[in-house]
PDB file of C-alpha atoms in Angstrom:
ATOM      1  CA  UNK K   1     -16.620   8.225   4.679  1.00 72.00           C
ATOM      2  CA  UNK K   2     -16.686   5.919   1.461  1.00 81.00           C
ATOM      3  CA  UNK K   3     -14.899   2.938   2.457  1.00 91.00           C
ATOM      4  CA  UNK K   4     -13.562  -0.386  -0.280  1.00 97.00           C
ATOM      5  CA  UNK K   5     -15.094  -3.139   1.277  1.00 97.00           C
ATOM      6  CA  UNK K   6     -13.562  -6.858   1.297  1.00 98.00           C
ATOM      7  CA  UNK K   7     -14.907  -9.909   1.958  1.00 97.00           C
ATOM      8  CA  UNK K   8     -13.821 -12.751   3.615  1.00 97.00           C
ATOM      9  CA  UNK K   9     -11.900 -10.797   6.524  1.00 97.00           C
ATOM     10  CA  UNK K  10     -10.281 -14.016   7.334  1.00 97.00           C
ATOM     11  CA  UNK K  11     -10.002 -17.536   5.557  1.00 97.00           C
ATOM     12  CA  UNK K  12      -8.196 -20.581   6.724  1.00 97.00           C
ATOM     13  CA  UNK K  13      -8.215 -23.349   4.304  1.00 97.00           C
ATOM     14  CA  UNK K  14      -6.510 -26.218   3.088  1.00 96.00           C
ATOM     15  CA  UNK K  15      -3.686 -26.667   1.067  1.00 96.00           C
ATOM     16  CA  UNK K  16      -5.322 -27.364  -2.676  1.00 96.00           C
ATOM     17  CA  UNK K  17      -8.749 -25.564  -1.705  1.00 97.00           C
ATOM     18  CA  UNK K  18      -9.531 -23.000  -4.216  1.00 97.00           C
ATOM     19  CA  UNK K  19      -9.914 -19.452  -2.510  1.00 98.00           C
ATOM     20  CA  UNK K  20     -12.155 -16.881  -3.651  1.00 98.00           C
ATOM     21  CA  UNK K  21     -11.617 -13.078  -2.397  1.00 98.00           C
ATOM     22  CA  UNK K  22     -13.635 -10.149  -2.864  1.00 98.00           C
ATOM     23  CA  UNK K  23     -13.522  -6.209  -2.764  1.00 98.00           C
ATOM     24  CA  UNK K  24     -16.395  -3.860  -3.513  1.00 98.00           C
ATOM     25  CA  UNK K  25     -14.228  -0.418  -4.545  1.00 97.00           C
ATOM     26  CA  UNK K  26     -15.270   3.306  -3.446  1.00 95.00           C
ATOM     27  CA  UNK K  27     -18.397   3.940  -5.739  1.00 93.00           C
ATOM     28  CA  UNK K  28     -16.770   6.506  -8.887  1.00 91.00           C
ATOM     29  CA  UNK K  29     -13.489   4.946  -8.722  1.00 92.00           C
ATOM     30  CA  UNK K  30     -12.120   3.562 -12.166  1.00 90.00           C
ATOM     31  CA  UNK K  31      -8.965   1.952 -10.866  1.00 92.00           C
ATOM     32  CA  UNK K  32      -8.641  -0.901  -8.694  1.00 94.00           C
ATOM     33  CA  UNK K  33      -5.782  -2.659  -7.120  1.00 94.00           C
ATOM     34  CA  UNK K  34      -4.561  -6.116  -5.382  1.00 96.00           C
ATOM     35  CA  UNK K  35      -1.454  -5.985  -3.369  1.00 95.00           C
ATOM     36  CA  UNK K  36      -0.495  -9.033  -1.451  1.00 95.00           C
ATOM     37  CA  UNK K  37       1.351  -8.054   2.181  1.00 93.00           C
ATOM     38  CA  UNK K  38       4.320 -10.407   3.588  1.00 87.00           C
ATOM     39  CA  UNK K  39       6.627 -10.240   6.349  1.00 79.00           C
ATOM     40  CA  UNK K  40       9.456 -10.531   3.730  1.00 77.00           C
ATOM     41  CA  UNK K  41       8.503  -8.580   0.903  1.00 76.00           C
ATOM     42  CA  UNK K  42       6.548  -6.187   2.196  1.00 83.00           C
ATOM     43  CA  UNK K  43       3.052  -4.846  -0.032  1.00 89.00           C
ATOM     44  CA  UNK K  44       3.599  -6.316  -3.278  1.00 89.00           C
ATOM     45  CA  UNK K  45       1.603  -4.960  -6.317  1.00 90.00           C
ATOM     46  CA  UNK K  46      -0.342  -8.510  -7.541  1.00 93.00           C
ATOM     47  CA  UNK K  47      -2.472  -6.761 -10.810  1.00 92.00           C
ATOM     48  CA  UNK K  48      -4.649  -3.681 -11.205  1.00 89.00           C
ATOM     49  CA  UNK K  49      -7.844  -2.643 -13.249  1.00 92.00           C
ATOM     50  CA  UNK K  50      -8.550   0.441 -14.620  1.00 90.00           C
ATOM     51  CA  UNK K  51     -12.505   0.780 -15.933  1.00 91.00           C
ATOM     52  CA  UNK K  52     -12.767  -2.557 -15.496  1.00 93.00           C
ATOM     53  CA  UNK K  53      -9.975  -3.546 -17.828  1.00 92.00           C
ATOM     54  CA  UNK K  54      -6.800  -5.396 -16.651  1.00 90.00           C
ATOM     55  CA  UNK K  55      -3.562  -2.920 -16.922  1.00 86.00           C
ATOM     56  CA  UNK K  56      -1.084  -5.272 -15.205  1.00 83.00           C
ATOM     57  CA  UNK K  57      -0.810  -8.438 -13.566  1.00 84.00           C
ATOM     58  CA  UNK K  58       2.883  -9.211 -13.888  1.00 83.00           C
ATOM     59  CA  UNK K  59       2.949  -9.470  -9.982  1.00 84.00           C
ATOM     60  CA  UNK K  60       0.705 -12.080 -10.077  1.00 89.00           C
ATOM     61  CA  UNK K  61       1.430 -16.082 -10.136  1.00 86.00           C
ATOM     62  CA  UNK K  62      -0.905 -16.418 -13.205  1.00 86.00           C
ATOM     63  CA  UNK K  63      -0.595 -20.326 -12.990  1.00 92.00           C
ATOM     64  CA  UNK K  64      -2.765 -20.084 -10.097  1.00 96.00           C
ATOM     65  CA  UNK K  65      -4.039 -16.767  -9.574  1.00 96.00           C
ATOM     66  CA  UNK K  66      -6.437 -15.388 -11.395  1.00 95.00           C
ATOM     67  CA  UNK K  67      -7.958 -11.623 -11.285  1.00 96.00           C
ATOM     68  CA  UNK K  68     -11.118 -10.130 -12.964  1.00 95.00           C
ATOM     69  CA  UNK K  69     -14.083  -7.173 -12.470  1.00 95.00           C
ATOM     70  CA  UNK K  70     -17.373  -9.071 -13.298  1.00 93.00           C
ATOM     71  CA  UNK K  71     -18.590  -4.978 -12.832  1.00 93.00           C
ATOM     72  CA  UNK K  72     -17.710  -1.740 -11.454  1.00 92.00           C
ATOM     73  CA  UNK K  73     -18.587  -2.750  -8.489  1.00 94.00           C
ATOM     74  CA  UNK K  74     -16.668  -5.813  -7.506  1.00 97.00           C
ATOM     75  CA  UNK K  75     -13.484  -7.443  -8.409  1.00 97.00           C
ATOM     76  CA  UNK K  76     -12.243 -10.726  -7.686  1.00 97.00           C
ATOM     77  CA  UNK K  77      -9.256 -12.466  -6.991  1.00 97.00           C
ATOM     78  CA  UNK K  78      -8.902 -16.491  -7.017  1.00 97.00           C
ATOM     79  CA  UNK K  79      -6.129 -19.035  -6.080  1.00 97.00           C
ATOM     80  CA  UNK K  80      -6.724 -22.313  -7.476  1.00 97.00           C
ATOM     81  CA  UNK K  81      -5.305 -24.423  -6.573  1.00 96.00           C
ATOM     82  CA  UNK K  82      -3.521 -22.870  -3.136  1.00 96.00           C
ATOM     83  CA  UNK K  83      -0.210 -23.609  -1.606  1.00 96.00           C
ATOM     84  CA  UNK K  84       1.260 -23.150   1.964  1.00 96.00           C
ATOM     85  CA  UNK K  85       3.067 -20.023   0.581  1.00 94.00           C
ATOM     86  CA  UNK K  86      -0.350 -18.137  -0.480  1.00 95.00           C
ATOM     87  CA  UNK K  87      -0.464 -17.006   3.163  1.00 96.00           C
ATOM     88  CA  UNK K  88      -0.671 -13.411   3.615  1.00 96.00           C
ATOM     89  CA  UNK K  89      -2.830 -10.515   3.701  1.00 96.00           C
ATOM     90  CA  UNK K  90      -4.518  -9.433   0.719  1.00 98.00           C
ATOM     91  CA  UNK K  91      -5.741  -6.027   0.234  1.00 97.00           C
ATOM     92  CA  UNK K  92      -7.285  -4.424  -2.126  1.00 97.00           C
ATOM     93  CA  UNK K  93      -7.375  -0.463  -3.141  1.00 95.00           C
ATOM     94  CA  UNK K  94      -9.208   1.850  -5.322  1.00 94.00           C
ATOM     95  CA  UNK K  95      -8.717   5.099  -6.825  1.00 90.00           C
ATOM     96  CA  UNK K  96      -8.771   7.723  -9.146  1.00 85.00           C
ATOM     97  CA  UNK K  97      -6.210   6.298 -11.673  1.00 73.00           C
ATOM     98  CA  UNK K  98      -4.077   9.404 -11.652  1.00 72.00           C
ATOM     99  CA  UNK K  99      -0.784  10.469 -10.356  1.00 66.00           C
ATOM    100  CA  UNK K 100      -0.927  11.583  -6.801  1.00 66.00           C
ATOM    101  CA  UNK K 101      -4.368  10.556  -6.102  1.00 75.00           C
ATOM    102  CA  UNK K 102      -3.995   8.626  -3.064  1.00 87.00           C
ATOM    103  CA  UNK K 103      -5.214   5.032  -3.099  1.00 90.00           C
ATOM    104  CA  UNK K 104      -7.854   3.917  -0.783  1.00 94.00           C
ATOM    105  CA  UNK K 105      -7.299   0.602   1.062  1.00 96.00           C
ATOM    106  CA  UNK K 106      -9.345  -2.330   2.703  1.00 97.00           C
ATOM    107  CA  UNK K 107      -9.141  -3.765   5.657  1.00 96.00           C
ATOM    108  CA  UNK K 108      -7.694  -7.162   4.059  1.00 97.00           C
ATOM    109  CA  UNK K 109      -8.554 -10.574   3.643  1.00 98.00           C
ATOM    110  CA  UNK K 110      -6.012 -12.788   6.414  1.00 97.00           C
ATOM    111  CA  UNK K 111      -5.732 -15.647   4.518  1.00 97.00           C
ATOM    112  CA  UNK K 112      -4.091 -19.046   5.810  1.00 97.00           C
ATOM    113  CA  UNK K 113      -3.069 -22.025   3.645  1.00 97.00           C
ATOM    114  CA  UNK K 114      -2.557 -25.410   6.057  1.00 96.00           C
TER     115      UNK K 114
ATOM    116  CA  UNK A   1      15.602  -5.060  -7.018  1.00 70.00           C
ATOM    117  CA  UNK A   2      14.064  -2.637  -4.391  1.00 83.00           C
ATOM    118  CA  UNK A   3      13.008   0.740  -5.521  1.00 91.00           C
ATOM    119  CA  UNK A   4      11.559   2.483  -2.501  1.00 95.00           C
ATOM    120  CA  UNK A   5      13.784   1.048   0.320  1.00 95.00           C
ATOM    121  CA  UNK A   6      12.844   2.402   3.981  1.00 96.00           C
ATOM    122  CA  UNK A   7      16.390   0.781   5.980  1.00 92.00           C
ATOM    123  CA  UNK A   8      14.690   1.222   9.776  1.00 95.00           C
ATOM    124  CA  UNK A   9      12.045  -1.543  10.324  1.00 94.00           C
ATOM    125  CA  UNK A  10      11.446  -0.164  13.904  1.00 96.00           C
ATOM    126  CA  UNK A  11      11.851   3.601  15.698  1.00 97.00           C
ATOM    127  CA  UNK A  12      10.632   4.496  19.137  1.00 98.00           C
ATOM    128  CA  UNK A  13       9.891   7.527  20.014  1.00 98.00           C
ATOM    129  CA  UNK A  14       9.007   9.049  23.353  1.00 98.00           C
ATOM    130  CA  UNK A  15       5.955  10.782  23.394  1.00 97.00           C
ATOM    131  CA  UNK A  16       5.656  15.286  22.405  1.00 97.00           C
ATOM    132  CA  UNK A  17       8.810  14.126  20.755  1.00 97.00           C
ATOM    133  CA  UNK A  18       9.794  14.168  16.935  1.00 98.00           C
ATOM    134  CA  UNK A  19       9.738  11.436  14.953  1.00 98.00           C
ATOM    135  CA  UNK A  20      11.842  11.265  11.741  1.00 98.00           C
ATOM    136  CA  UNK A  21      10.940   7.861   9.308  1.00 98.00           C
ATOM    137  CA  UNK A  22      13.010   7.919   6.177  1.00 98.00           C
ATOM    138  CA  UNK A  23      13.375   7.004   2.934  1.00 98.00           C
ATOM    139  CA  UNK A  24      15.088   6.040  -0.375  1.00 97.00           C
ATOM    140  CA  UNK A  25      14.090   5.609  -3.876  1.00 97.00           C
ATOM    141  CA  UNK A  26      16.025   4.208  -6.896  1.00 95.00           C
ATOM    142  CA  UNK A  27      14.144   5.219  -9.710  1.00 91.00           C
ATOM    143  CA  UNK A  28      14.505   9.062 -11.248  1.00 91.00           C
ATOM    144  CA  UNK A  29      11.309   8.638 -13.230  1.00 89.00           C
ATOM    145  CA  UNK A  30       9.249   8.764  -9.577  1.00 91.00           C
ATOM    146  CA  UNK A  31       7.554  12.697  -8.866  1.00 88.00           C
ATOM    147  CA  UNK A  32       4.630  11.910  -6.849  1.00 90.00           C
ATOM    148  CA  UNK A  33       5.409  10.678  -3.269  1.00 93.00           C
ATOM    149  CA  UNK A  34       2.958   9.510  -0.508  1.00 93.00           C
ATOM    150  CA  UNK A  35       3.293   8.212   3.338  1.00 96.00           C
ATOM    151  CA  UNK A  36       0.797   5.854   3.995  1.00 96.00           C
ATOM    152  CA  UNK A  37      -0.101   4.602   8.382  1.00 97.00           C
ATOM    153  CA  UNK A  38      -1.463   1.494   9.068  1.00 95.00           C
ATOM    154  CA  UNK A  39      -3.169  -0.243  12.314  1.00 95.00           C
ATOM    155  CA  UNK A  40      -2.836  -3.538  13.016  1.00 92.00           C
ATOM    156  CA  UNK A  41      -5.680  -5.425  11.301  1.00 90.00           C
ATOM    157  CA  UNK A  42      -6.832  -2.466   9.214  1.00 94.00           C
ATOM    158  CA  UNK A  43      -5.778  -1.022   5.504  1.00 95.00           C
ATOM    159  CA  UNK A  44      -3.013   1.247   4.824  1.00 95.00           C
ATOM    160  CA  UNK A  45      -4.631   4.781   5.396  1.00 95.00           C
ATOM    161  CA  UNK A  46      -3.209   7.983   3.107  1.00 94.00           C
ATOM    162  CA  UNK A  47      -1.143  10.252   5.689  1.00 96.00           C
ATOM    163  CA  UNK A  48       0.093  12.954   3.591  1.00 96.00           C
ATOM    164  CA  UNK A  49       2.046  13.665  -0.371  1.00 93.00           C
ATOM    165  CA  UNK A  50       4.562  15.496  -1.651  1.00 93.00           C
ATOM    166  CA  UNK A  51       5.039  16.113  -5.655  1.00 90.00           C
ATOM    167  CA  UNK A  52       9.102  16.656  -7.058  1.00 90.00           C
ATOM    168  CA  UNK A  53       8.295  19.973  -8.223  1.00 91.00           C
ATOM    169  CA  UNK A  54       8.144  20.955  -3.895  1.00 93.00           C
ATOM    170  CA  UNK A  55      10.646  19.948  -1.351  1.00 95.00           C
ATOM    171  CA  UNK A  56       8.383  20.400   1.694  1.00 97.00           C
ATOM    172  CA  UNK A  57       4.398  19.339   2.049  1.00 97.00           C
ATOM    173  CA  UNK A  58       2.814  20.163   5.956  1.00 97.00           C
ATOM    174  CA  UNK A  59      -0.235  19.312   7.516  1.00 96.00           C
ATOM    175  CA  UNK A  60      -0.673  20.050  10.551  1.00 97.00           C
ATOM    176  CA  UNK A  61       1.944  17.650  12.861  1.00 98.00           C
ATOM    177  CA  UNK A  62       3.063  15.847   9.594  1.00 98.00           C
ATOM    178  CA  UNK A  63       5.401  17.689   7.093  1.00 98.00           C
ATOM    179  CA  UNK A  64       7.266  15.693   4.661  1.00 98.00           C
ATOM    180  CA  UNK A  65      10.779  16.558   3.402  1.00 98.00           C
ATOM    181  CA  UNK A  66      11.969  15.743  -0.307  1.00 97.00           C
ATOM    182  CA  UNK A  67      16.000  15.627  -1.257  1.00 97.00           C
ATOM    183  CA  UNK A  68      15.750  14.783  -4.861  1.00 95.00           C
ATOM    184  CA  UNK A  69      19.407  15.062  -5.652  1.00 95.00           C
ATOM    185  CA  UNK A  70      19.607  12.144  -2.812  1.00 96.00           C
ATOM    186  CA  UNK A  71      16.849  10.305  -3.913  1.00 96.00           C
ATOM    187  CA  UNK A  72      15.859  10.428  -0.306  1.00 97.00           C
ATOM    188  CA  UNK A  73      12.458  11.518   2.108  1.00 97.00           C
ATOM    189  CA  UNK A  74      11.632  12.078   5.201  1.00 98.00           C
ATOM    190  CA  UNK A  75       8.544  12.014   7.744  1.00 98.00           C
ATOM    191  CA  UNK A  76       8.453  14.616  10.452  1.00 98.00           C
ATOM    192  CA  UNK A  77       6.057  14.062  13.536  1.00 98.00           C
ATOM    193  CA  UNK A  78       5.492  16.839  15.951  1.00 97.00           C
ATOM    194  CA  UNK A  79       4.752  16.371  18.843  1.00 97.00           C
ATOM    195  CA  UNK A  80       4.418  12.648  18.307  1.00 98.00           C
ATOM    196  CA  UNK A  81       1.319  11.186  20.202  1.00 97.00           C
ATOM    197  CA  UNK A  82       0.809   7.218  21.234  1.00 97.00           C
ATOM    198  CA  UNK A  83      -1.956   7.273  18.695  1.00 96.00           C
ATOM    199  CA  UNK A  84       0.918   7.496  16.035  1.00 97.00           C
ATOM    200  CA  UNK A  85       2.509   4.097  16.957  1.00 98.00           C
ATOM    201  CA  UNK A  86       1.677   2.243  13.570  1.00 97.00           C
ATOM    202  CA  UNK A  87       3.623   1.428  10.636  1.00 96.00           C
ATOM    203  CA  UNK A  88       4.424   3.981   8.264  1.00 97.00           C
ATOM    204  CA  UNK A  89       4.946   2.825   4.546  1.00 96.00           C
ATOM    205  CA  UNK A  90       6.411   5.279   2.241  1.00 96.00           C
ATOM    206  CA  UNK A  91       5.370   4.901  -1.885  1.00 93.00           C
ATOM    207  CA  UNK A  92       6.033   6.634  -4.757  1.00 92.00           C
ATOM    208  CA  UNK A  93       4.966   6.688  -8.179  1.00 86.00           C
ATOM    209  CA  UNK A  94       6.308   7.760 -11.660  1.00 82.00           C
ATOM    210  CA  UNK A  95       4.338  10.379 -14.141  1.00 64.00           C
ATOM    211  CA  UNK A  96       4.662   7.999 -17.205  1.00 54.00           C
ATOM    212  CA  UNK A  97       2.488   5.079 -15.269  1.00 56.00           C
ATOM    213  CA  UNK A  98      -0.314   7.748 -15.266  1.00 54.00           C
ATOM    214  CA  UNK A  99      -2.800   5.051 -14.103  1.00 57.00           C
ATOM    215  CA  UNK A 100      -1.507   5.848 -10.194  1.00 64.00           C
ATOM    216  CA  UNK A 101       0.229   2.716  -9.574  1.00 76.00           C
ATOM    217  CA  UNK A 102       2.449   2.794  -6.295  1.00 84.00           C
ATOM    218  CA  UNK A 103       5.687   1.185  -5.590  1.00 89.00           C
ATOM    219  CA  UNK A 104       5.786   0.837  -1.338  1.00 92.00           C
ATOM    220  CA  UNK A 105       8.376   0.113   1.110  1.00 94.00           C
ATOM    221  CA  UNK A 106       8.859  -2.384   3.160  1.00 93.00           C
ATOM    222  CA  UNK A 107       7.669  -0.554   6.116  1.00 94.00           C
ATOM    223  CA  UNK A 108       8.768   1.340   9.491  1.00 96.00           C
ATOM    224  CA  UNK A 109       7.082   0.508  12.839  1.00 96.00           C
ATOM    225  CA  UNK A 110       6.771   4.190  15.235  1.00 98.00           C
ATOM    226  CA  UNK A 111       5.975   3.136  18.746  1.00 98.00           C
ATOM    227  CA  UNK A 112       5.322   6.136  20.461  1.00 98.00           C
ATOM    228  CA  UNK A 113       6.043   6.014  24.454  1.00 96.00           C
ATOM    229  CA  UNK A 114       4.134   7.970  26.327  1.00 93.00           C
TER     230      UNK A 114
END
């Protein structure tokens, strides 16, 4: 089975550090999505790509975070610089880009700001 | 402002059971409606969908009920199985953001007693 593949699965850094994370989507899959999972809010929708091209990042802290496809097969999301209240999982997802195709997940990236 | 609210965080089940997970949406402009599991440490996996033009979906011990006058779903699992113990997220998504985006829930952890 064709699997989205991200990299780091864990990162524990310090408050400041910038943070790289990275997803490799399902190969023929135009649309690609980061959601950001808390205790309190739950999976939160951070920005999404579709051929490459950024749709929507209103979910995203764009002081600090920063999203982008260098090519179809790898996006990219950065926090520079982090804060204590970056902590969560990320995830990323890819798809189809149309209704009711299901969205394919990661595994996540744990990440931990000290 | 939630729009896909799921009010149980926890059910427990005992196992060959049923196991009913709800939920409610806000939003009248949502038709396409998913369940998604997920593991501890792994990605949200796709479970099963339901579009608002049905008001039941099955596959095999998963069958998904929609109420649209109540803006509410359910989950049915039978018999439920220890392997089902996960947390079920419930999304939807709305024909007019025809790039697939999904609003989730917060989330509903099934522990399934065997």
């Amino acid at each position: 089975d064709a699997r989205v593949t991200q990299t780091p699965r864990h990162k524990v850094t310090e408050m400041g550090q910038e943070v790289t994370m990275r997803c490799q989507p399902i190969l023929g899959h135009n649309t690609v999505f980061w959601y950001r999972q808390t205790m309190m809010q739950g999976l939160e929708l951070l920005a999404y790509f579709r051929n490459r091209a950024p749709l929507d990042d209103s979910g995203m802290p764009k002081d600090r975070f920063s999203a982008e496809m260098p090519d179809a097969t790898l996006a990219t999301l950065k926090i520079q610089p982090s804060e204590p209240r970056d902590s969560a999982v990320y995830f990323c997802a890819s798809g189809q880009g149309s209704v009711g195709q299901p969205q394919h997940f990661g595994d996540g990236t744990r990440l931990s700001i000290l | 402002d939630q729009q896909v609210k799921q009010n149980s965080p926890s059910l427990s089940v005992q196992e060959g059971r049923i196991s009913i997970l709800n939920c409610d949406y806000t939003n009248s402009m949502f038709d396409y409606f998913l369940w998604y599991k997920k593991y501890p440490a792994e990605g949200p996996t796709f479970l099963i969908s339901i579009s608002s033009i049905k008001d039941k979906n099955e596959d095999g011990r998963f069958t998904v009920f929609l109420n649209k006058s109540a803006k509410h779903l359910s989950l049915h699992i039978v018999p439920s199985q220890p392997g089902d113990s996960a947390v079920y997220f419930c999304a939807a998504s709305a024909e007019w953001r025809s790039q697939g985006n999904l609003i989730f829930g917060k989330g509903t952890k099934l522990s399934v007693k065997p």
